[in-house]
Amino acid sequence: MWSFPLFPDQASTLASKVDALYFFLIAISIFFSILIAVLVVGLAIKYRRRSDDEKPPAIHGSLLLELTWTLIPAGIVLVIFVWSAEVYFSAVRVPKNAIEVQAVGKRWMWKIQHMTGKREINELHVPVGVPVKVTLTSEDVIHSFFIPAFRVKKDAVPGRYNTMWFEATKTGKYHLFCAEYCGTKHSGMIGTVYVMEPDAYQAWLGGEQAGASLAGAGEKLFTDLACITCHRGDSGARGPDLAGLFGKPVKLASGETVTADETYLRESIVQPAAKIVEGYQPIMPTFQGLLSEEQLLQLVAYIQGMKAEVKDEAAAPAAGAAAPSTGAR
Amino acid sequence: MQTEVVTTKSEGAVPGNGLDRENYINAKHGIWSWLLTTDHKRIAILYLITITLMFFLGGAFAAGVRLELMTPKGDLVDSDAYNKLFTMHGIVMVFFFLIPSIPAVLGNFLIPIMIGAKDLAFPKINLLSWYIYMAGAAFFMVATLFGGVETGWTFYTPYSTAFSHTNVILAAVGIFISGFSSILTGLNFIVTIHKMRAPGLTWFRMPLFVWAHYATSLIQILGTPVVAVTILMVAVERLLKLGLFDPALGGDPILFQHLFWFYSHPAVYIMILPGMGVMSELITAFTRKRVFGYEFIAISSLAIAVVGFLVWGHHMFVSGQSTYAGMVFSALSFLVAIPSAVKVFNWSATLYKGSVSWESPMMYAIGFIGLFTIGGLTGLFLAAMGLDIHMHDTYFVVAHFHYIMVGGAIFAYLGGIHFWWPKITGRMYPEYWARVAAVLVFAGFNLTFFPQFVVGYLGMPRRYHAYPDEFQVLNVMSTAGASLLGIAYLIPMLYLTWSLFAGKKAPANPWGAKGLEWTIQSPPTTFNFDHQPVVTEEAYAYAESHDTSHDPAAPPAQAHA
């Protein structure tokens, strides 16, 4: 066997798809490299100058040949394009049943929060055979969350949430790298992904309960920061109702409509004046600098969850409508 | 040392070697005759000297990077020093070597001659652009002396605007200023090519070198202002805390990437298109044959320049840019590969039934075709969105662009310097050593960069000071190759310098090549031509001429005059 690896581990459902495309491209590359090399070196030897008086014929070109070597490469790149777009879509479409993890990049570490509230630094424990969605952001500069064995990478950009997902197929330890240059200890911003059997994962997750779940921590913040005094949900509330908001279109005072995704929620907490909901006054104070990225993620997780509760209440006839102020969250 | 003139059996009017006659080098004396010259050829020499210094400076930074990466631990220099080394390697090589290299040296020297003109359209602006370049370089050198900069040559925000503690503003000002040099050179070329062509020199009779520079100039004048503004915005945000890119100030860091790559991807074509122009000249001269598919090569340069402006988003597939934007950028990136492929096929086909001579410039040309092919094909990997997720920001990318920038641009530059050296200096260099150097550059280059494809796919991120142990073998190979490459680069430096004093005197047309530059003495006179040349035939009309016009066997061609 090799004393050093020449090919990375294949440890996710995506890896084999990416590698198949990779091998196809290598085959194409070898074919064309050899073709060109044989053509050039072969012709350069065959037609090497034997005497200084040689008078080569003037060959102006050939439309047929030009079309051939325009259209054949065009066809090949079209195939690559479609194939690679297909791989890309499977890499960005998060399965519905994915468990969620939040990762915050901070020079020079990865801070991970699990939905149960369990936290870790530079380590990520995930179960094998289960899709995992990672929501990424950064506290400072742009980082990039890169797990070579899974063939996944996504930038962690300050001020916005990017998501990626993977499904590990093999238990073991894998590299986690920061792939976007982030300063002095960029190459030290590395960690380990532990892929575990589901049982072992559950045991690990439940092993040492770090307190409330993410949404629970968010709920506490929601109360402590007095968000609840304005975002009450009744008709006289000074802030928009947040229940059931997530994923829905929001009509803004500017006339635009945006979707209430994670990035929108985060922005509305940090820079409330950036997007004012139609019918409301820009009176909310900014929370910039008052909340860490982890706390913001907890709040977002909580607001996201407010949807489910409201749905339940809506299902219970009249009860919700009768007591709007208690049902607001 | 006695030098022997390789005399031509010149019949009166036909010029040969001009070293003993009046030429642009001995026409005037003294340092000011150089520093205040408006002669495009002398300005080319000024550029040649300065960019050569920059090349070796950038090379020294690269040597530091490669030595550090011999071992997995960051043990040779500390992290901040390492980050400065790769940043300054990138800045020097991109902004102060590759962008000016072929246009400002060979283009400056040759474009007026190739189109039968006395000089560029704006000789004083031409001198001004050298001074602007020097001013930019001076700012960058001051930044270096104050401790350098470590943002990466890409200056990504908010790192560069809010977090870096190094000389970002000084370096940014240096790049900002040098950009105007590039703009003015491009402007000068465009006007010159439009307005100063010799009688009879129609667009489709121009040498492809001129076509390639025309396309390059378009990018320079349309793209460079954008990066200038972007770099300025970085400086402004850093100084005044104006929220442009830093999200903490309400800015958008991704906006920076859009603006930066809007220029910096086309800038890749600023670096490679002139090299493609050199290639067409080398291939035809050393096969003594008309280029295959002239119009297709000419138009493909323009196609690359135009489509090259629309592919910048392929640098941002994992940044969170929308999936559909990504698809458009991916498709356009594949599209831009096609005109490059067309050029490669046409050059290859030119060899067919040619009279191929393996002299050193041709060795660089053949090396270029091979390496550029690999560089282009690996570009397809990176344009493929699904693959790029894995490969983005790994050593695969580093290897890919070095195959284009070194295997392409520098090979073409070295090939071109050797090819036109007799014309520029009036001296021949030792061919034996030139061939040795060409082979060593080729071997050293491949040993340096091929392992990086492998280590990149394994997952080694770029800009890593330290790395996991399993990547070491490939990194040691790379460093070994870089050592060879470093030595190989020094060899031409030595024999070309030696040739200035002791090289054989060159005839007007040592290669038996076509083109107006080979019809005048080596080195040319200040005004290039004694009489206005009139062009009566297409470029590379080797078959049409009645002699092969190879010195000393035959007098140089006068077909154009």
CSV table of N, CA and C in Angstrom, one decimal, chain B residues 65-133:
chain,number,residue,atom,x,y,z
B,65,VAL,N,8.1,30.5,0.9
B,65,VAL,CA,6.9,29.7,1.0
B,65,VAL,C,7.2,28.2,0.9
B,66,ARG,N,7.9,27.8,-0.2
B,66,ARG,CA,8.2,26.4,-0.5
B,66,ARG,C,9.1,25.8,0.6
B,67,LEU,N,10.1,26.6,1.1
B,67,LEU,CA,10.9,26.1,2.1
B,67,LEU,C,10.2,25.8,3.4
B,68,GLU,N,9.3,26.7,3.7
B,68,GLU,CA,8.4,26.5,4.9
B,68,GLU,C,7.6,25.2,4.8
B,69,LEU,N,7.1,24.9,3.6
B,69,LEU,CA,6.2,23.8,3.4
B,69,LEU,C,6.9,22.4,3.3
B,70,MET,N,8.2,22.4,3.4
B,70,MET,CA,8.9,21.1,3.4
B,70,MET,C,8.5,20.3,4.6
B,71,THR,N,8.2,20.9,5.7
B,71,THR,CA,7.8,20.1,6.9
B,71,THR,C,6.4,20.5,7.2
B,72,PRO,N,5.6,19.6,7.8
B,72,PRO,CA,4.2,19.8,8.2
B,72,PRO,C,4.1,20.9,9.2
B,73,LYS,N,5.1,21.0,10.1
B,73,LYS,CA,5.0,22.0,11.2
B,73,LYS,C,5.4,23.4,10.6
B,74,GLY,N,4.9,24.4,11.2
B,74,GLY,CA,5.3,25.7,10.8
B,74,GLY,C,6.6,26.1,11.6
B,75,ASP,N,7.7,25.7,11.1
B,75,ASP,CA,8.9,25.8,11.9
B,75,ASP,C,10.0,26.7,11.3
B,76,LEU,N,9.9,27.1,10.1
B,76,LEU,CA,10.9,27.9,9.5
B,76,LEU,C,10.7,29.4,9.9
B,77,VAL,N,9.5,29.8,9.6
B,77,VAL,CA,9.1,31.2,10.0
B,77,VAL,C,7.8,31.1,10.8
B,78,ASP,N,7.5,32.2,11.4
B,78,ASP,CA,6.2,32.1,12.2
B,78,ASP,C,5.0,32.4,11.2
B,79,SER,N,3.8,32.2,11.8
B,79,SER,CA,2.6,32.2,10.9
B,79,SER,C,2.5,33.6,10.2
B,80,ASP,N,2.7,34.7,10.9
B,80,ASP,CA,2.5,36.0,10.3
B,80,ASP,C,3.5,36.2,9.2
B,81,ALA,N,4.7,35.7,9.4
B,81,ALA,CA,5.7,35.9,8.4
B,81,ALA,C,5.4,35.1,7.1
B,82,TYR,N,4.9,33.8,7.4
B,82,TYR,CA,4.5,33.0,6.3
B,82,TYR,C,3.3,33.6,5.5
B,83,ASN,N,2.4,34.2,6.2
B,83,ASN,CA,1.2,34.8,5.6
B,83,ASN,C,1.7,36.0,4.7
B,84,LYS,N,2.7,36.7,5.2
B,84,LYS,CA,3.2,37.8,4.4
B,84,LYS,C,3.9,37.3,3.1
B,85,LEU,N,4.6,36.2,3.3
B,85,LEU,CA,5.4,35.6,2.2
B,85,LEU,C,4.4,35.3,1.0
B,86,PHE,N,3.4,34.5,1.3
B,86,PHE,CA,2.5,34.1,0.1
B,86,PHE,C,1.7,35.3,-0.4
B,87,THR,N,1.4,36.3,0.5
B,87,THR,CA,0.7,37.5,0.1
B,87,THR,C,1.5,38.3,-0.9
B,88,MET,N,2.8,38.5,-0.5
B,88,MET,CA,3.6,39.4,-1.3
B,88,MET,C,4.1,38.7,-2.5
B,89,HIS,N,4.2,37.4,-2.4
B,89,HIS,CA,4.5,36.6,-3.7
B,89,HIS,C,3.4,36.9,-4.7
B,90,GLY,N,2.2,36.8,-4.2
B,90,GLY,CA,1.0,37.0,-5.1
B,90,GLY,C,0.9,38.4,-5.7
B,91,ILE,N,1.1,39.3,-4.8
B,91,ILE,CA,0.9,40.7,-5.2
B,91,ILE,C,2.0,41.1,-6.2
B,92,VAL,N,3.3,40.7,-5.9
B,92,VAL,CA,4.4,41.1,-6.8
B,92,VAL,C,4.2,40.4,-8.1
B,93,MET,N,3.9,39.1,-8.1
B,93,MET,CA,3.8,38.4,-9.3
B,93,MET,C,2.7,38.8,-10.2
B,94,VAL,N,1.5,39.1,-9.6
B,94,VAL,CA,0.3,39.4,-10.4
B,94,VAL,C,0.4,40.9,-10.8
B,95,PHE,N,0.6,41.8,-9.9
B,95,PHE,CA,0.4,43.2,-10.3
B,95,PHE,C,1.7,43.8,-10.8
B,96,PHE,N,2.8,43.3,-10.3
B,96,PHE,CA,4.1,44.0,-10.7
B,96,PHE,C,4.9,43.2,-11.7
B,97,PHE,N,4.6,41.9,-11.9
B,97,PHE,CA,5.3,41.2,-12.9
B,97,PHE,C,4.4,40.7,-14.1
B,98,LEU,N,3.4,39.9,-13.8
B,98,LEU,CA,2.7,39.2,-14.9
B,98,LEU,C,1.9,40.3,-15.7
B,99,ILE,N,1.2,41.2,-15.1
B,99,ILE,CA,0.3,42.1,-15.8
B,99,ILE,C,1.2,43.0,-16.7
B,100,PRO,N,2.3,43.6,-16.3
B,100,PRO,CA,3.1,44.3,-17.2
B,100,PRO,C,3.9,43.5,-18.1
B,101,SER,N,4.3,42.2,-17.7
B,101,SER,CA,5.4,41.6,-18.4
B,101,SER,C,5.4,41.6,-19.9
B,102,ILE,N,4.5,40.8,-20.6
B,102,ILE,CA,4.6,40.8,-22.0
B,102,ILE,C,4.2,42.1,-22.7
B,103,PRO,N,3.0,42.7,-22.2
B,103,PRO,CA,2.6,43.9,-22.9
B,103,PRO,C,3.7,45.0,-22.8
B,104,ALA,N,4.2,45.3,-21.5
B,104,ALA,CA,5.0,46.4,-21.4
B,104,ALA,C,6.4,46.3,-21.9
B,105,VAL,N,6.9,45.0,-22.0
B,105,VAL,CA,8.2,44.8,-22.5
B,105,VAL,C,8.1,44.5,-24.0
B,106,LEU,N,7.6,43.3,-24.3
B,106,LEU,CA,7.6,42.9,-25.7
B,106,LEU,C,6.6,43.7,-26.5
B,107,GLY,N,5.4,43.9,-25.9
B,107,GLY,CA,4.4,44.7,-26.7
B,107,GLY,C,4.9,46.1,-27.0
B,108,ASN,N,5.5,46.8,-25.9
B,108,ASN,CA,6.0,48.1,-26.1
B,108,ASN,C,7.0,48.1,-27.2
B,109,PHE,N,7.9,47.2,-27.2
B,109,PHE,CA,9.0,47.1,-28.1
B,109,PHE,C,8.5,46.9,-29.5
B,110,LEU,N,7.6,45.9,-29.6
B,110,LEU,CA,7.3,45.3,-30.9
B,110,LEU,C,6.1,45.9,-31.6
B,111,ILE,N,5.1,46.3,-30.9
B,111,ILE,CA,3.8,46.7,-31.6
B,111,ILE,C,4.1,47.8,-32.6
B,112,PRO,N,4.7,48.9,-32.3
B,112,PRO,CA,5.0,49.9,-33.3
B,112,PRO,C,5.7,49.3,-34.5
B,113,ILE,N,6.7,48.5,-34.2
B,113,ILE,CA,7.5,47.9,-35.3
B,113,ILE,C,6.7,47.0,-36.2
B,114,MET,N,5.9,46.2,-35.5
B,114,MET,CA,5.1,45.2,-36.2
B,114,MET,C,4.1,45.8,-37.2
B,115,ILE,N,3.6,47.0,-36.8
B,115,ILE,CA,2.6,47.7,-37.6
B,115,ILE,C,3.3,48.7,-38.5
B,116,GLY,N,4.6,48.8,-38.5
B,116,GLY,CA,5.3,49.7,-39.4
B,116,GLY,C,5.2,51.2,-38.9
B,117,ALA,N,5.2,51.4,-37.6
B,117,ALA,CA,5.1,52.8,-37.1
B,117,ALA,C,6.5,53.2,-36.4
B,118,LYS,N,6.6,54.5,-36.2
B,118,LYS,CA,7.9,55.0,-35.6
B,118,LYS,C,7.8,54.8,-34.1
B,119,ASP,N,6.6,54.9,-33.6
B,119,ASP,CA,6.5,54.8,-32.1
B,119,ASP,C,5.1,54.5,-31.8
B,120,LEU,N,4.8,54.5,-30.5
B,120,LEU,CA,3.4,54.4,-30.1
B,120,LEU,C,2.7,55.7,-30.4
B,121,ALA,N,1.3,55.7,-30.3
B,121,ALA,CA,0.6,57.0,-30.6
B,121,ALA,C,1.0,58.1,-29.6
B,122,PHE,N,1.2,57.7,-28.3
B,122,PHE,CA,1.5,58.7,-27.3
B,122,PHE,C,2.8,58.4,-26.6
B,123,PRO,N,3.9,58.7,-27.2
B,123,PRO,CA,5.2,58.4,-26.6
B,123,PRO,C,5.4,58.9,-25.2
B,124,LYS,N,4.9,60.1,-24.9
B,124,LYS,CA,5.1,60.7,-23.6
B,124,LYS,C,4.2,59.9,-22.5
B,125,ILE,N,3.0,59.6,-22.9
B,125,ILE,CA,2.1,58.8,-22.0
B,125,ILE,C,2.8,57.5,-21.8
B,126,ASN,N,3.4,57.0,-22.8
B,126,ASN,CA,4.1,55.7,-22.6
B,126,ASN,C,5.2,55.8,-21.5
B,127,LEU,N,6.0,56.9,-21.5
B,127,LEU,CA,6.9,57.1,-20.5
B,127,LEU,C,6.3,57.3,-19.1
B,128,LEU,N,5.2,58.1,-19.2
B,128,LEU,CA,4.4,58.3,-18.0
B,128,LEU,C,4.0,57.0,-17.3
B,129,SER,N,3.5,56.1,-18.2
B,129,SER,CA,3.0,54.8,-17.6
B,129,SER,C,4.1,54.1,-16.9
B,130,TRP,N,5.4,54.2,-17.4
B,130,TRP,CA,6.5,53.5,-16.6
B,130,TRP,C,6.7,54.2,-15.3
B,131,TYR,N,6.6,55.5,-15.3
B,131,TYR,CA,6.8,56.2,-14.0
B,131,TYR,C,5.7,55.9,-13.0
B,132,ILE,N,4.4,55.8,-13.6
B,132,ILE,CA,3.3,55.4,-12.7
B,132,ILE,C,3.5,54.0,-12.1
B,133,TYR,N,4.0,53.1,-13.0
B,133,TYR,CA,4.3,51.8,-12.5
B,133,TYR,C,5.4,51.8,-11.4
